[in-house]
Short mmCIF file of C-alpha atoms in Angstrom, two decimals:
data_model
loop_
_atom_site.label_atom_id
_atom_site.label_comp_id
_atom_site.label_asym_id
_atom_site.label_seq_id
_atom_site.Cartn_x
_atom_site.Cartn_y
_atom_site.Cartn_z
CA THR A 1185 307.88 -8.41 -113.89
CA PHE A 1186 308.72 -9.87 -110.50
CA GLN A 1187 312.18 -10.77 -109.25
CA ILE A 1188 312.12 -13.11 -106.24
CA CYS A 1189 315.14 -13.65 -104.02
CA GLY A 1190 315.27 -15.97 -101.02
CA GLU A 1191 317.41 -18.05 -98.76
CA SER A 1192 316.60 -21.22 -100.69
CA GLN A 1193 315.01 -22.41 -103.91
CA LYS A 1194 312.20 -23.83 -101.83
CA ASN A 1195 311.35 -20.41 -100.42
CA VAL A 1196 311.55 -18.82 -103.87
CA ASP A 1197 309.24 -21.49 -105.33
CA ALA A 1198 306.77 -21.05 -102.48
CA THR A 1199 306.71 -17.28 -102.95
CA GLU A 1200 306.25 -17.68 -106.71
CA SER A 1201 303.35 -20.06 -106.15
CA TRP A 1202 301.77 -17.66 -103.65
CA LEU A 1203 302.04 -14.76 -106.10
CA LYS A 1204 300.50 -16.79 -108.93
CA ASP A 1205 297.58 -17.80 -106.72
CA LEU A 1206 297.08 -14.18 -105.67
CA ILE A 1207 297.07 -12.98 -109.29
CA LEU A 1208 294.66 -15.71 -110.36
CA LYS A 1209 292.27 -14.80 -107.55
CA GLU A 1210 292.20 -11.23 -108.89
CA GLN A 1211 291.45 -12.37 -112.46
CA PHE A 1212 287.93 -11.75 -113.63
CA GLU A 1213 285.95 -12.05 -116.86
CA ASN A 1214 282.76 -10.36 -117.92
CA SER A 1215 280.87 -10.11 -121.19
CA ILE A 1216 278.27 -7.88 -122.82
CA SER A 1217 275.93 -9.06 -125.58
CA ASP A 1218 273.96 -6.50 -127.56
CA ASP A 1219 272.87 -6.09 -131.18
CA LEU A 1220 274.09 -2.47 -131.06
CA ILE A 1221 277.70 -3.68 -130.72
CA GLY A 1222 277.45 -4.53 -134.40
CA ASN A 1223 277.05 -0.80 -135.07
CA PHE A 1224 280.35 0.18 -133.46
CA ASP A 1225 282.29 2.36 -135.91
CA GLU A 1226 286.05 2.76 -136.27
CA SER A 1227 286.24 5.42 -133.55
CA ARG A 1228 284.62 3.11 -131.00
CA ILE A 1229 286.82 0.18 -132.04
CA ALA A 1230 289.82 2.48 -131.52
CA ALA A 1231 288.41 3.44 -128.10
CA LEU A 1232 288.22 -0.26 -127.17
CA GLU A 1233 291.84 -0.73 -128.22
CA ASP A 1234 292.84 2.29 -126.11
CA LEU A 1235 291.00 0.90 -123.07
CA GLN A 1236 292.69 -2.45 -123.55
CA ARG A 1237 296.10 -0.79 -123.68
CA ARG A 1238 295.57 1.60 -120.75
CA LYS A 1239 293.82 -0.80 -118.40
CA ARG A 1240 295.89 -3.87 -119.35
CA VAL A 1241 292.84 -6.04 -119.97
CA ILE A 1242 292.01 -8.39 -122.81
CA ILE A 1243 289.01 -7.30 -124.90
CA GLN A 1244 287.55 -9.75 -127.41
CA LEU A 1245 285.06 -8.39 -129.93
CA GLU A 1246 282.95 -11.19 -131.37
CA ASN A 1247 280.90 -9.57 -134.12
CA LYS A 1248 279.90 -12.82 -135.78
CA GLN A 1249 277.85 -13.98 -132.81
CA SER A 1250 274.15 -13.24 -132.62
CA PRO A 1251 273.87 -10.92 -130.83
CA PRO A 1252 277.45 -9.58 -131.06
CA CYS A 1253 279.45 -9.90 -127.86
CA ILE A 1254 282.38 -8.19 -126.11
CA LYS A 1255 284.38 -10.24 -123.59
CA ILE A 1256 286.62 -8.50 -121.08
CA SER A 1257 289.16 -10.28 -118.87
CA GLY A 1258 291.82 -9.03 -116.47
CA ILE A 1259 292.10 -7.66 -112.94
CA SER A 1260 288.59 -7.35 -111.50
CA ARG A 1261 288.64 -3.59 -110.89
CA ASP A 1262 289.91 -2.91 -114.42
CA VAL A 1263 287.36 -5.27 -115.94
CA CYS A 1264 284.57 -3.47 -114.07
CA PHE A 1265 285.82 -0.09 -115.29
CA VAL A 1266 286.02 -1.21 -118.93
CA PHE A 1267 282.62 -2.92 -118.65
CA MET A 1268 281.04 0.40 -117.63
CA GLU A 1269 282.79 2.23 -120.48
CA VAL A 1270 281.48 -0.30 -123.02
CA GLN A 1271 277.97 0.13 -121.62
CA LYS A 1272 278.32 3.89 -122.17
CA MET A 1273 279.35 3.27 -125.79
CA ILE A 1274 276.32 1.04 -126.36
CA GLN A 1275 274.04 3.72 -124.88
CA GLU A 1276 275.61 6.34 -127.15
CA VAL A 1277 274.90 4.15 -130.20
CA LYS A 1278 271.33 3.61 -129.00
CA ASP A 1279 270.80 7.33 -128.44
CA ALA A 1280 272.22 8.13 -131.90
CA LYS A 1281 269.94 5.59 -133.59
CA GLU A 1282 266.89 6.92 -131.76
CA GLU A 1283 267.84 10.46 -132.70
CA GLN A 1284 268.12 9.45 -136.36
CA CYS A 1285 264.74 7.73 -136.14
CA LYS A 1286 263.14 10.84 -134.64
CA ALA A 1287 264.84 13.04 -137.21
CA GLU A 1288 263.45 10.89 -140.03
CA LEU A 1289 259.93 11.11 -138.63
CA VAL A 1290 260.13 14.90 -138.22
CA TYR A 1291 261.52 15.25 -141.76
CA ASN A 1292 258.40 13.47 -143.05
CA LEU A 1293 256.30 16.21 -141.44
CA VAL A 1294 258.24 19.42 -142.04
CA GLU A 1295 261.32 20.56 -143.94
CA TRP A 1296 263.56 23.50 -142.97
CA ARG A 1297 265.61 25.07 -145.75
CA TYR A 1298 268.39 27.62 -146.23
CA PRO A 1299 269.39 29.55 -149.40
CA GLY A 1300 271.46 27.69 -151.97
CA SER A 1301 272.66 28.74 -155.38
CA ASN A 1302 270.57 30.20 -158.22
CA ASN A 1303 267.85 31.46 -155.87
CA SER A 1304 267.06 27.93 -154.76
CA PHE A 1305 266.69 26.60 -151.23
CA VAL A 1306 268.48 23.58 -149.76
CA ALA A 1307 267.10 21.30 -147.06
CA PHE A 1308 268.95 21.14 -143.76
CA ASP A 1309 270.30 17.74 -142.74
CA LYS A 1310 267.67 15.74 -140.90
CA VAL A 1311 269.12 16.12 -137.40
CA THR A 1312 269.39 19.92 -137.75
CA ASN A 1313 265.90 19.90 -139.25
CA MET A 1314 264.62 18.13 -136.12
CA LYS A 1315 266.45 20.52 -133.77
CA LEU A 1316 264.95 23.53 -135.53
CA GLU A 1317 261.46 22.08 -135.33
CA ASP A 1318 261.87 21.06 -131.68
CA ALA A 1319 263.08 24.58 -130.84
CA LYS A 1320 260.08 26.12 -132.60
CA ILE A 1321 257.64 23.82 -130.79
CA ALA A 1322 259.34 24.69 -127.50
CA LYS A 1323 258.87 28.39 -128.43
CA LYS A 1324 262.56 29.16 -128.17
CA PRO A 1325 263.42 32.52 -129.74
CA HIS A 1326 266.75 31.47 -131.28
CA LEU A 1327 268.82 28.46 -132.25
CA THR A 1328 272.39 28.37 -133.55
CA VAL A 1329 272.99 26.02 -136.49
CA LYS A 1330 275.71 25.29 -139.04
CA ILE A 1331 275.20 26.40 -142.64
CA ASN A 1332 278.08 25.72 -145.02
CA LYS A 1333 280.41 25.23 -142.01
CA LYS A 1334 279.53 28.65 -140.57
CA ASN A 1335 277.55 29.36 -137.42
CA TYR A 1336 274.22 31.11 -137.91
CA LYS A 1337 271.84 32.30 -135.20
CA VAL A 1338 268.32 31.56 -136.39
CA ASP A 1339 265.45 33.76 -135.25
CA LEU A 1340 262.60 31.25 -135.09
CA ASN A 1341 259.95 33.96 -135.29
CA SER A 1342 261.20 36.01 -138.25
CA LEU A 1343 262.87 33.00 -139.93
CA GLN A 1344 266.04 34.99 -140.47
CA ALA A 1345 269.57 33.82 -139.66
CA ASN A 1346 272.65 35.93 -138.90
CA ASP A 1347 276.28 34.82 -139.07
CA ASP A 1348 279.16 36.12 -136.93
CA GLN A 1349 279.87 38.90 -139.46
CA GLY A 1350 276.30 40.23 -139.31
CA ASN A 1351 275.22 38.83 -142.69
CA THR A 1352 271.52 37.94 -142.79
CA ILE A 1353 269.78 35.21 -144.79
CA ASN A 1354 266.19 34.04 -144.91
CA ILE A 1355 265.29 30.46 -144.13
CA GLN A 1356 262.13 28.51 -144.85
CA ARG A 1357 259.91 26.15 -142.89
CA VAL A 1358 257.81 24.01 -145.22
CA PRO A 1359 255.17 21.70 -143.68
CA LYS A 1360 254.67 18.58 -145.76
CA ASN A 1361 251.23 17.58 -144.58
CA GLU A 1362 249.21 20.77 -144.98
CA ASP A 1363 247.40 19.54 -148.07
CA LYS A 1364 246.75 16.05 -146.71
CA LEU A 1365 243.31 15.12 -145.45
CA LEU A 1366 242.93 14.57 -141.74
CA ILE A 1367 242.67 10.91 -140.82
CA GLU A 1368 241.06 9.32 -137.79
CA LEU A 1369 243.72 8.08 -135.40
CA PRO A 1370 243.33 4.74 -133.59
CA ALA A 1371 241.42 5.14 -130.32
CA GLN A 1372 244.10 3.36 -128.28
CA TRP A 1373 246.86 5.84 -129.24
CA ASP A 1374 248.12 8.21 -126.51
CA ASP A 1375 247.80 11.97 -126.82
CA MET A 1376 251.18 13.29 -127.99
CA GLN A 1377 250.77 16.56 -126.04
CA LYS A 1378 251.92 18.62 -129.07
CA GLU A 1379 255.16 16.60 -129.41
CA ARG A 1380 256.28 15.95 -132.99
CA VAL A 1381 257.76 12.53 -132.15
CA LYS A 1382 256.99 10.25 -129.23
CA LEU A 1383 258.51 6.82 -128.59
CA VAL A 1384 256.15 4.40 -126.87
CA ASN A 1385 257.08 0.96 -125.59
CA LEU A 1386 254.28 -1.43 -126.54
CA GLY A 1387 253.13 -3.94 -123.94
CA THR A 1388 252.52 -7.54 -124.96
CA SER A 1389 248.77 -7.00 -124.80
CA HIS A 1390 248.67 -3.97 -127.13
CA GLN A 1391 246.93 -4.43 -130.47
CA GLU A 1392 249.95 -3.15 -132.41
CA TYR A 1393 252.29 -5.50 -130.55
CA LEU A 1394 250.10 -8.51 -131.30
CA GLU A 1395 249.89 -7.52 -134.97
CA VAL A 1396 253.67 -7.14 -135.27
CA LYS A 1397 254.17 -10.44 -133.41
CA ARG A 1398 251.82 -12.24 -135.79
CA LYS A 1399 253.54 -10.91 -138.91
CA PHE A 1400 257.00 -11.45 -137.39
CA GLY A 1401 256.16 -15.06 -136.62
CA GLU A 1402 255.24 -15.75 -140.24
CA THR A 1403 258.87 -15.45 -141.34
CA CYS A 1404 260.96 -15.49 -138.14
CA SER A 1405 259.28 -18.06 -135.91
CA SER A 1406 262.58 -19.16 -134.34
CA PHE A 1407 263.33 -15.68 -132.94
CA VAL A 1408 262.01 -14.07 -129.76
CA ILE A 1409 260.68 -10.50 -129.68
CA GLU A 1410 262.20 -8.51 -126.82
CA LYS A 1411 260.19 -5.32 -127.26
CA VAL A 1412 258.33 -3.29 -129.87
CA LYS A 1413 258.22 0.51 -129.88
#
């Protein structure tokens, strides 16, 4: 709030007009459009509301657009700050989705298990399953994981896990493809260099890209493919 005092109403009006022009010159608007905005959960929506409150900007979330859009308006420096924070959120969502995708692929190849009830074994969640397998491939000696909300240090050679009280349990690593026949891989595929999962961006001239484009066009001809991986 401004209070303006002057020798005359004319001077006050002139100062008010000057201040309004100065404020308007500092106003700025920017927007971000990304399909991943549609995956923002309640915690990220709350983070947007917190940014709006702290930085005194206006944030408009337009989820019904395609792709969803976030519009930010306010003082230029605050808009730029919030814009960068929103980009970080989008990257976090992207990273989480890619991690889930990798975890799903690894789970199709191998399953790590810990003891359950009645002498049975229970599968780890898919992300922990992936971390255990990645650690084994990287030849790490140990990895700490959560089992029933308790920390366990897993020995990746002996397949034994110890909690903080010294209790020891056995875990299992069960490959899912041992009994499957080897298949001939396409000649154009890259060597995975012993990696379990590898994301590859397909160029527009790749055979797989062209095949996906053809099938995509059969039902979604009005859309444009940005990338295939």
